[in-house]
Coordinates of N, CA and C in Angstrom, one line a residue:
M259 N -235.8 -43.2 -114.2 CA -235.9 -42.1 -113.3 C -234.7 -42.1 -112.4
S260 N -234.1 -40.9 -112.2 CA -232.8 -40.8 -111.4 C -233.1 -40.9 -109.9
K261 N -232.2 -41.5 -109.2 CA -232.3 -41.7 -107.8 C -232.1 -40.4 -107.1
R262 N -232.9 -40.1 -106.0 CA -232.8 -38.8 -105.2 C -231.5 -38.9 -104.5
R263 N -230.7 -37.7 -104.6 CA -229.4 -37.6 -103.9 C -229.7 -37.3 -102.4
K264 N -228.8 -37.9 -101.5 CA -228.9 -37.7 -100.1 C -228.2 -36.4 -99.7
L265 N -228.7 -35.7 -98.7 CA -228.0 -34.5 -98.2 C -226.7 -34.8 -97.5
T266 N -225.7 -34.0 -97.7 CA -224.5 -34.1 -97.0 C -224.7 -33.6 -95.6
P267 N -223.8 -33.9 -94.6 CA -223.9 -33.4 -93.2 C -223.9 -31.9 -93.2
E268 N -223.1 -31.2 -94.0 CA -223.0 -29.8 -94.0 C -224.4 -29.2 -94.4
E269 N -225.0 -29.8 -95.5 CA -226.3 -29.4 -96.0 C -227.4 -29.6 -94.9
R270 N -227.3 -30.7 -94.2 CA -228.3 -30.9 -93.1 C -228.2 -29.9 -92.0
E271 N -227.0 -29.5 -91.7 CA -226.8 -28.5 -90.6 C -227.3 -27.2 -91.0
L272 N -227.0 -26.8 -92.3 CA -227.5 -25.5 -92.8 C -229.1 -25.5 -92.8
W273 N -229.7 -26.6 -93.2 CA -231.1 -26.7 -93.3 C -231.8 -26.6 -91.9
S274 N -231.1 -27.2 -90.9 CA -231.7 -27.1 -89.6 C -231.6 -25.7 -89.0
R275 N -230.6 -25.0 -89.4 CA -230.5 -23.6 -89.0 C -231.6 -22.7 -89.6
V276 N -231.9 -22.9 -90.9 CA -232.9 -22.2 -91.6 C -234.3 -22.5 -91.0
A277 N -234.5 -23.8 -90.7 CA -235.8 -24.2 -90.2 C -236.1 -23.7 -88.8
A278 N -235.0 -23.5 -88.0 CA -235.2 -23.0 -86.6 C -235.5 -21.5 -86.6
S279 N -235.1 -20.8 -87.7 CA -235.3 -19.3 -87.7 C -236.6 -19.0 -88.4
T280 N -237.4 -19.9 -88.9 CA -238.6 -19.6 -89.5 C -239.8 -19.8 -88.6
R281 N -241.0 -19.2 -89.0 CA -242.2 -19.4 -88.2 C -243.3 -19.8 -89.1
S282 N -244.2 -20.6 -88.7 CA -245.3 -21.1 -89.5 C -246.3 -20.0 -89.9
I283 N -246.8 -19.9 -91.1 CA -247.8 -19.0 -91.5 C -249.1 -19.2 -90.8
R284 N -249.4 -20.4 -90.5 CA -250.6 -20.7 -89.8 C -250.6 -20.1 -88.4
E285 N -249.4 -20.2 -87.7 CA -249.3 -19.6 -86.4 C -249.5 -18.1 -86.4
K286 N -248.9 -17.4 -87.5 CA -249.0 -16.0 -87.7 C -250.5 -15.6 -87.8
R287 N -251.2 -16.3 -88.7 CA -252.6 -16.0 -88.9 C -253.4 -16.2 -87.6
A288 N -253.1 -17.2 -86.8 CA -253.8 -17.4 -85.6 C -253.5 -16.3 -84.6
D289 N -252.3 -15.8 -84.6 CA -251.9 -14.6 -83.7 C -252.7 -13.4 -84.2
T290 N -252.8 -13.1 -85.5 CA -253.5 -12.0 -86.0 C -255.0 -12.0 -85.6
A291 N -255.6 -13.2 -85.8 CA -257.0 -13.3 -85.5 C -257.2 -13.1 -84.0
E292 N -256.3 -13.6 -83.2 CA -256.4 -13.4 -81.7 C -256.3 -12.0 -81.3
L293 N -255.4 -11.3 -82.0 CA -255.2 -9.8 -81.7 C -256.4 -9.0 -82.1
E294 N -257.0 -9.3 -83.3 CA -258.1 -8.6 -83.8 C -259.3 -8.8 -82.8
S295 N -259.5 -10.1 -82.4 CA -260.6 -10.3 -81.5 C -260.4 -9.6 -80.2
F296 N -259.2 -9.5 -79.7 CA -258.9 -8.8 -78.5 C -259.2 -7.3 -78.6
L297 N -258.8 -6.7 -79.7 CA -259.0 -5.3 -79.9 C -260.5 -4.9 -80.1
D298 N -261.2 -5.8 -80.7 CA -262.7 -5.6 -80.8 C -263.3 -5.6 -79.5
G299 N -262.9 -6.4 -78.6 CA -263.5 -6.5 -77.3 C -262.9 -5.5 -76.3
A300 N -261.8 -5.0 -76.6 CA -261.1 -4.1 -75.6 C -261.5 -2.7 -75.6
S301 N -262.2 -2.3 -76.6 CA -262.6 -0.9 -76.7 C -264.1 -0.7 -76.4
P302 N -264.4 -0.5 -75.1 CA -265.8 -0.4 -74.7 C -266.4 0.9 -75.3
S303 N -267.7 0.9 -75.6 CA -268.3 2.1 -76.2 C -268.2 3.3 -75.2
K304 N -267.7 4.4 -75.6 CA -267.6 5.6 -74.7 C -268.9 6.4 -74.7
S305 N -269.3 6.7 -73.5 CA -270.5 7.6 -73.4 C -270.1 9.0 -73.8
P306 N -271.1 9.7 -74.4 CA -270.7 11.1 -74.8 C -270.3 12.0 -73.6
R307 N -269.3 12.8 -73.8 CA -268.8 13.6 -72.8 C -269.8 14.7 -72.4
Q308 N -270.0 14.8 -71.1 CA -270.9 15.9 -70.6 C -270.2 17.2 -70.5
P309 N -270.9 18.3 -71.0 CA -270.2 19.6 -70.9 C -270.0 20.1 -69.4
N310 N -268.9 20.8 -69.2 CA -268.7 21.3 -67.9 C -269.7 22.4 -67.5
P311 N -270.4 22.2 -66.4 CA -271.4 23.2 -66.1 C -270.9 24.6 -65.9
E312 N -269.6 24.7 -65.6 CA -268.9 26.1 -65.4 C -268.8 26.8 -66.7
L313 N -268.7 26.1 -67.8 CA -268.5 26.7 -69.1 C -269.8 27.1 -69.8
R314 N -271.0 26.8 -69.2 CA -272.2 27.2 -69.9 C -272.4 28.7 -69.8
G315 N -272.9 29.2 -70.9 CA -273.0 30.7 -70.9 C -271.8 31.5 -71.2
F316 N -270.7 30.7 -71.5 CA -269.4 31.4 -71.8 C -269.4 31.7 -73.3
H317 N -268.9 32.9 -73.7 CA -268.8 33.3 -75.1 C -267.3 33.6 -75.3
L318 N -266.8 33.1 -76.4 CA -265.4 33.4 -76.7 C -265.1 34.9 -76.8
G319 N -264.1 35.3 -76.1 CA -263.7 36.7 -76.2 C -264.5 37.7 -75.3
Q320 N -265.4 37.1 -74.4 CA -266.3 38.0 -73.6 C -265.5 38.8 -72.6
H321 N -264.4 38.3 -72.2 CA -263.6 39.1 -71.2 C -262.4 39.9 -71.9
A322 N -262.3 39.8 -73.2 CA -261.2 40.4 -73.9 C -261.4 41.9 -73.9
K323 N -260.3 42.7 -73.6 CA -260.4 44.1 -73.6 C -260.2 44.6 -75.0
P324 N -260.9 45.6 -75.5 CA -260.7 46.2 -76.8 C -259.3 46.8 -76.9
S325 N -258.7 46.5 -78.0 CA -257.3 47.1 -78.2 C -257.4 48.6 -78.5
A326 N -256.5 49.3 -77.9 CA -256.4 50.8 -78.2 C -255.6 51.0 -79.4
H327 N -254.9 50.0 -79.9 CA -254.0 50.2 -81.1 C -254.8 50.0 -82.4
R328 N -254.6 50.8 -83.3 CA -255.2 50.6 -84.7 C -254.0 50.5 -85.7
F329 N -254.2 49.6 -86.6 CA -253.1 49.4 -87.6 C -253.6 49.7 -89.0
D330 N -252.8 50.5 -89.7 CA -253.1 50.9 -91.1 C -251.9 50.4 -91.9
L331 N -252.0 49.2 -92.5 CA -250.9 48.6 -93.2 C -250.6 49.3 -94.5
A332 N -251.5 50.0 -95.1 CA -251.3 50.8 -96.3 C -250.3 51.9 -96.1
P333 N -249.3 52.1 -97.0 CA -248.4 53.2 -96.8 C -249.1 54.6 -96.8
S334 N -248.6 55.5 -95.9 CA -249.2 56.8 -95.9 C -248.8 57.6 -97.1
P335 N -249.6 58.6 -97.5 CA -249.2 59.4 -98.7 C -247.8 60.0 -98.6
A336 N -247.3 60.4 -97.4 CA -246.0 60.9 -97.3 C -244.9 59.8 -97.6
E337 N -245.2 58.6 -97.1 CA -244.2 57.5 -97.4 C -244.2 57.2 -98.9
H338 N -245.4 57.2 -99.5 CA -245.4 57.0 -101.0 C -244.7 58.1 -101.8
L339 N -244.9 59.3 -101.4 CA -244.3 60.4 -102.1 C -242.8 60.5 -101.9
A340 N -242.4 60.0 -100.7 CA -240.9 60.0 -100.4 C -240.2 59.1 -101.3
K341 N -240.8 58.0 -101.8 CA -240.2 57.1 -102.7 C -240.2 57.5 -104.2
Q342 N -240.9 58.6 -104.5 CA -240.9 59.1 -105.9 C -239.6 59.7 -106.2
P343 N -239.1 59.5 -107.5 CA -237.8 60.2 -107.9 C -237.9 61.7 -107.9
V344 N -236.8 62.4 -107.6 CA -236.8 63.8 -107.6 C -236.6 64.3 -109.1
T345 N -237.6 65.0 -109.6 CA -237.5 65.4 -111.0 C -237.2 66.9 -111.1
M346 N -237.3 67.6 -110.0 CA -236.9 69.1 -110.0 C -235.5 69.3 -109.6
D347 N -235.0 70.5 -109.6 CA -233.6 70.8 -109.1 C -233.4 70.3 -107.7
R348 N -232.4 69.5 -107.5 CA -232.1 68.8 -106.2 C -231.9 69.9 -105.1
K349 N -231.2 70.9 -105.4 CA -230.9 72.0 -104.4 C -232.2 72.6 -104.0
A350 N -233.1 72.9 -105.0 CA -234.4 73.5 -104.7 C -235.3 72.5 -103.9
H351 N -235.2 71.3 -104.2 CA -236.0 70.2 -103.6 C -235.6 70.1 -102.1
K352 N -234.3 70.1 -101.8 CA -233.8 70.1 -100.5 C -234.3 71.2 -99.6
A353 N -234.2 72.4 -100.2 CA -234.7 73.6 -99.5 C -236.2 73.6 -99.3
M354 N -236.9 73.1 -100.3 CA -238.4 73.0 -100.2 C -238.8 72.1 -99.1
T355 N -238.2 70.9 -99.0 CA -238.6 69.9 -98.0 C -238.2 70.3 -96.6
R356 N -237.2 71.2 -96.5 CA -236.8 71.8 -95.2 C -237.6 73.0 -94.8
G357 N -238.5 73.4 -95.6 CA -239.4 74.5 -95.3 C -238.7 75.9 -95.6
K358 N -237.6 75.9 -96.3 CA -236.9 77.1 -96.6 C -237.4 77.9 -97.8
L359 N -238.3 77.3 -98.6 CA -238.9 78.0 -99.7 C -240.3 78.4 -99.4
N360 N -240.7 79.6 -99.6 CA -242.0 80.0 -99.3 C -243.0 79.8 -100.4
P361 N -244.1 79.2 -100.3 CA -245.1 79.0 -101.3 C -245.6 80.3 -101.9
E362 N -245.8 80.4 -103.2 CA -246.2 81.6 -103.8 C -247.7 81.7 -103.8
A363 N -248.4 80.7 -103.5 CA -249.9 80.7 -103.5 C -250.4 79.5 -102.6
T364 N -251.5 79.6 -102.0 CA -252.0 78.6 -101.1 C -253.5 78.3 -101.4
L365 N -253.8 77.0 -101.4 CA -255.2 76.6 -101.6 C -255.6 75.8 -100.3
D366 N -256.7 76.2 -99.6 CA -257.1 75.4 -98.5 C -258.4 74.6 -98.8
L367 N -258.2 73.3 -98.9 CA -259.3 72.4 -99.2 C -260.0 71.8 -97.9
H368 N -259.4 72.2 -96.8 CA -259.9 71.6 -95.5 C -261.4 71.8 -95.3
G369 N -262.1 70.7 -95.1 CA -263.6 70.9 -94.8 C -264.4 70.7 -96.1
M370 N -263.8 70.6 -97.3 CA -264.5 70.4 -98.5 C -264.8 69.0 -98.7
T371 N -265.8 68.7 -99.5 CA -266.1 67.3 -100.0 C -265.2 67.0 -101.2
L372 N -265.1 65.8 -101.6 CA -264.4 65.4 -102.8 C -264.9 66.1 -104.0
A373 N -266.3 66.2 -104.1 CA -266.9 66.8 -105.3 C -266.6 68.3 -105.3
E374 N -266.4 69.0 -104.2 CA -266.1 70.4 -104.1 C -264.6 70.6 -104.3
A375 N -263.8 69.7 -103.8 CA -262.3 69.9 -103.8 C -261.7 69.7 -105.1
H376 N -262.1 68.7 -105.9 CA -261.5 68.4 -107.2 C -261.5 69.6 -108.2
P377 N -262.6 70.2 -108.5 CA -262.6 71.3 -109.4 C -261.8 72.5 -108.9
E378 N -261.8 72.7 -107.5 CA -261.0 73.8 -107.0 C -259.5 73.6 -107.2
L379 N -259.1 72.3 -107.0 CA -257.7 72.0 -107.2 C -257.3 72.2 -108.6
I380 N -258.1 71.8 -109.5 CA -257.8 71.9 -111.0 C -257.6 73.4 -111.3
R381 N -258.6 74.2 -110.9 CA -258.5 75.6 -111.2 C -257.3 76.3 -110.6
F382 N -257.0 75.9 -109.3 CA -255.8 76.5 -108.6 C -254.5 76.2 -109.3
I383 N -254.3 74.9 -109.6 CA -253.0 74.5 -110.2 C -252.8 75.1 -111.6
L384 N -253.8 75.0 -112.4 CA -253.7 75.5 -113.8 C -253.6 77.1 -113.8
N385 N -254.3 77.7 -113.0 CA -254.1 79.2 -112.9 C -252.7 79.6 -112.4
G386 N -252.3 78.8 -111.4 CA -250.9 79.1 -110.8 C -249.9 78.9 -111.9
Q387 N -250.0 77.9 -112.7 CA -249.0 77.6 -113.8 C -249.1 78.7 -114.8
S388 N -250.3 79.1 -115.2 CA -250.4 80.2 -116.2 C -249.9 81.5 -115.7
H389 N -249.8 81.8 -114.4 CA -249.3 83.0 -113.9 C -247.8 82.9 -113.5
G390 N -247.2 81.8 -113.9 CA -245.7 81.6 -113.8 C -245.3 81.2 -112.4
K391 N -246.2 80.8 -111.5 CA -245.9 80.3 -110.2 C -245.2 79.0 -110.2
R392 N -244.2 78.8 -109.3 CA -243.5 77.5 -109.3 C -243.9 76.6 -108.1
L393 N -243.9 77.2 -106.9 CA -244.2 76.5 -105.7 C -245.5 76.9 -105.1
V394 N -246.4 76.0 -105.0 CA -247.7 76.3 -104.3 C -248.0 75.3 -103.2
L395 N -248.9 75.7 -102.3 CA -249.2 74.9 -101.2 C -250.7 74.5 -101.2
V396 N -250.9 73.2 -101.0 CA -252.3 72.7 -101.0 C -252.6 72.1 -99.6
I397 N -253.5 72.7 -98.9 CA -253.8 72.3 -97.5 C -255.0 71.3 -97.6
T398 N -254.9 70.1 -97.1 CA -256.0 69.1 -97.1 C -256.5 68.9 -95.7
G399 N -255.7 69.1 -94.6 CA -256.0 68.7 -93.3 C -255.7 67.2 -93.1
K400 N -255.5 66.8 -91.9 CA -255.0 65.5 -91.6 C -256.2 64.5 -91.5
G401 N -257.4 65.1 -91.3 CA -258.6 64.2 -91.1 C -258.7 63.8 -89.6
K402 N -260.0 63.4 -89.3 CA -260.2 63.0 -87.9 C -260.8 61.6 -87.9
R403 N -260.3 60.8 -86.9 CA -260.7 59.4 -86.8 C -262.0 59.4 -86.0
S404 N -263.0 58.8 -86.5 CA -264.3 58.7 -85.7 C -264.2 57.7 -84.6
D405 N -265.1 57.8 -83.6 CA -265.0 56.9 -82.4 C -265.4 55.5 -82.8
D406 N -266.3 55.4 -83.8 CA -266.7 54.0 -84.2 C -266.5 53.9 -85.7
D407 N -265.5 53.1 -86.1 CA -265.2 52.9 -87.5 C -266.1 51.8 -88.1
G408 N -266.7 51.0 -87.3 CA -267.5 49.9 -87.8 C -266.6 48.8 -88.1
P409 N -267.2 47.7 -88.8 CA -266.4 46.5 -89.1 C -265.4 46.7 -90.2
I410 N -265.7 47.7 -91.1 CA -264.8 48.0 -92.2 C -263.9 49.2 -91.9
P411 N -262.6 49.1 -91.9 CA -261.8 50.2 -91.6 C -261.8 51.2 -92.7
R412 N -261.8 52.5 -92.3 CA -261.9 53.6 -93.3 C -260.6 54.4 -93.2
R413 N -260.2 55.0 -94.3 CA -259.0 55.9 -94.3 C -259.3 57.2 -93.6
V414 N -258.3 57.6 -92.8 CA -258.5 58.9 -92.1 C -257.9 59.9 -93.0
G415 N -258.7 61.0 -93.3 CA -258.2 62.1 -94.1 C -258.4 61.7 -95.6
V416 N -259.6 61.7 -96.1 CA -259.9 61.3 -97.5 C -259.1 62.3 -98.4
L417 N -259.2 63.6 -98.2 CA -258.5 64.5 -99.1 C -257.0 64.4 -99.1
R418 N -256.5 64.1 -97.9 CA -255.0 63.9 -97.8 C -254.6 62.7 -98.7
H419 N -255.4 61.7 -98.8 CA -255.1 60.5 -99.7 C -255.4 60.8 -101.2
Q420 N -256.4 61.6 -101.4 CA -256.9 61.8 -102.8 C -256.1 62.8 -103.6
V421 N -255.7 63.9 -102.9 CA -255.1 65.0 -103.6 C -253.8 64.5 -104.4
P422 N -252.9 63.8 -103.8 CA -251.7 63.3 -104.6 C -252.1 62.5 -105.9
Q423 N -253.2 61.7 -105.8 CA -253.7 61.0 -106.9 C -254.2 61.9 -108.0
W424 N -255.0 62.9 -107.6 CA -255.5 63.9 -108.6 C -254.4 64.6 -109.3
L425 N -253.3 64.9 -108.5 CA -252.2 65.7 -109.1 C -251.4 64.8 -110.2
R426 N -251.6 63.5 -110.1 CA -250.9 62.6 -111.0 C -251.8 62.3 -112.2
M427 N -253.0 62.7 -112.2 CA -254.0 62.4 -113.3 C -254.2 63.7 -114.2
M428 N -254.8 63.4 -115.3 CA -255.2 64.5 -116.2 C -256.3 65.3 -115.6
P429 N -256.4 66.6 -115.7 CA -255.6 67.5 -116.6 C -254.3 68.1 -115.8
L430 N -254.1 67.6 -114.6 CA -253.0 68.3 -113.8 C -251.6 67.7 -114.0
A431 N -251.5 66.4 -114.4 CA -250.2 65.7 -114.5 C -249.2 66.5 -115.3
P432 N -249.5 67.1 -116.5 CA -248.5 67.8 -117.2 C -248.0 69.1 -116.6
A433 N -248.8 69.6 -115.6 CA -248.5 70.9 -115.0 C -247.6 70.7 -113.7
V434 N -247.6 69.5 -113.2 CA -247.0 69.2 -111.9 C -245.6 68.5 -112.1
M435 N -244.6 69.0 -111.5 CA -243.3 68.4 -111.6 C -243.0 67.6 -110.4
Q436 N -243.4 68.1 -109.2 CA -243.0 67.4 -107.9 C -244.1 67.6 -106.9
V437 N -244.4 66.6 -106.1 CA -245.3 66.7 -104.9 C -244.6 66.1 -103.7
N438 N -244.6 66.9 -102.6 CA -244.0 66.4 -101.4 C -244.9 66.9 -100.2
E439 N -244.8 66.1 -99.1 CA -245.5 66.5 -97.9 C -244.8 67.8 -97.4
A440 N -245.6 68.8 -96.9 CA -245.1 70.1 -96.5 C -244.3 69.9 -95.2
H441 N -243.5 70.9 -95.0 CA -242.7 71.0 -93.7 C -243.7 71.4 -92.6
L442 N -243.3 71.1 -91.4 CA -244.2 71.4 -90.2 C -244.6 72.9 -90.2
K443 N -243.8 73.8 -90.6 CA -244.1 75.2 -90.6 C -245.2 75.6 -91.6
H444 N -245.4 74.7 -92.6 CA -246.4 75.0 -93.6 C -247.6 74.0 -93.5
G445 N -247.7 73.2 -92.4 CA -248.8 72.3 -92.3 C -248.5 70.9 -92.1
G446 N -247.2 70.5 -92.3 CA -246.8 69.1 -92.1 C -247.7 68.1 -92.9
G447 N -248.1 67.0 -92.2 CA -248.9 66.0 -92.8 C -250.3 66.4 -93.4
G448 N -250.7 67.6 -93.1 CA -252.0 68.0 -93.6 C -251.9 69.0 -94.8
A449 N -250.7 69.0 -95.4 CA -250.5 69.9 -96.6 C -249.5 69.3 -97.5
Y450 N -249.5 69.8 -98.8 CA -248.5 69.3 -99.8 C -247.9 70.5 -100.5
Y451 N -246.6 70.4 -100.7 CA -245.9 71.3 -101.6 C -246.2 70.8 -103.0
V452 N -246.5 71.6 -103.9 CA -246.7 71.2 -105.4 C -245.8 72.1 -106.2
Y453 N -244.8 71.6 -106.8 CA -243.8 72.3 -107.6 C -244.3 72.2 -109.1
L454 N -244.5 73.4 -109.7 CA -245.1 73.4 -111.0 C -244.1 73.5 -112.1
R455 N -244.4 73.0 -113.3 CA -243.5 73.1 -114.5 C -243.8 74.5 -115.1
R456 N -242.8 75.0 -115.8 CA -242.9 76.3 -116.5 C -243.7 76.0 -117.8
L457 N -244.6 77.0 -118.2 CA -245.3 76.8 -119.4 C -244.3 77.0 -120.6
R458 N -244.4 76.3 -121.6 CA -243.5 76.4 -122.8 C -243.9 77.5 -123.7

């Protein structure tokens, strides 16, 4: 069996430095146990918080004033139609939107229900096209906002929203070339210019 080698002075100095910078695991465990016991005893049981007597009977929003502003995030029919491409003669379109072209026929749907208005619109547009008319005016009215809309918001002016959709559907779509909101002199937001295609 080989004899154990003795440490050199340099090795002894290095070992003493390492030993001085270390800490016993047993000490660490004792510190941890002491800390845990302290924390367990340091948190006294909290009594339930009593409600402030001044807040009893308070309801969230009870003093809020109703907002006078109403927001309709859906685009208006006029905004939607303004984004549509111009399929008719551009010069005629410019004159039409400025109110410089006079409609050759007018249909007033104001006050009608959807069930009454739809067949009237179909008859008016197809008869207008068969008689060679190009620009006709359809009056829908702007609609009235009721005082109490209830929890579910409703569109104002049902016909104003519905008529452009009907004009894009069968049987009217092949007869219609362009739809635009009318100029103020012809009803503004409560009426539409409908430019018809020629019969072949």
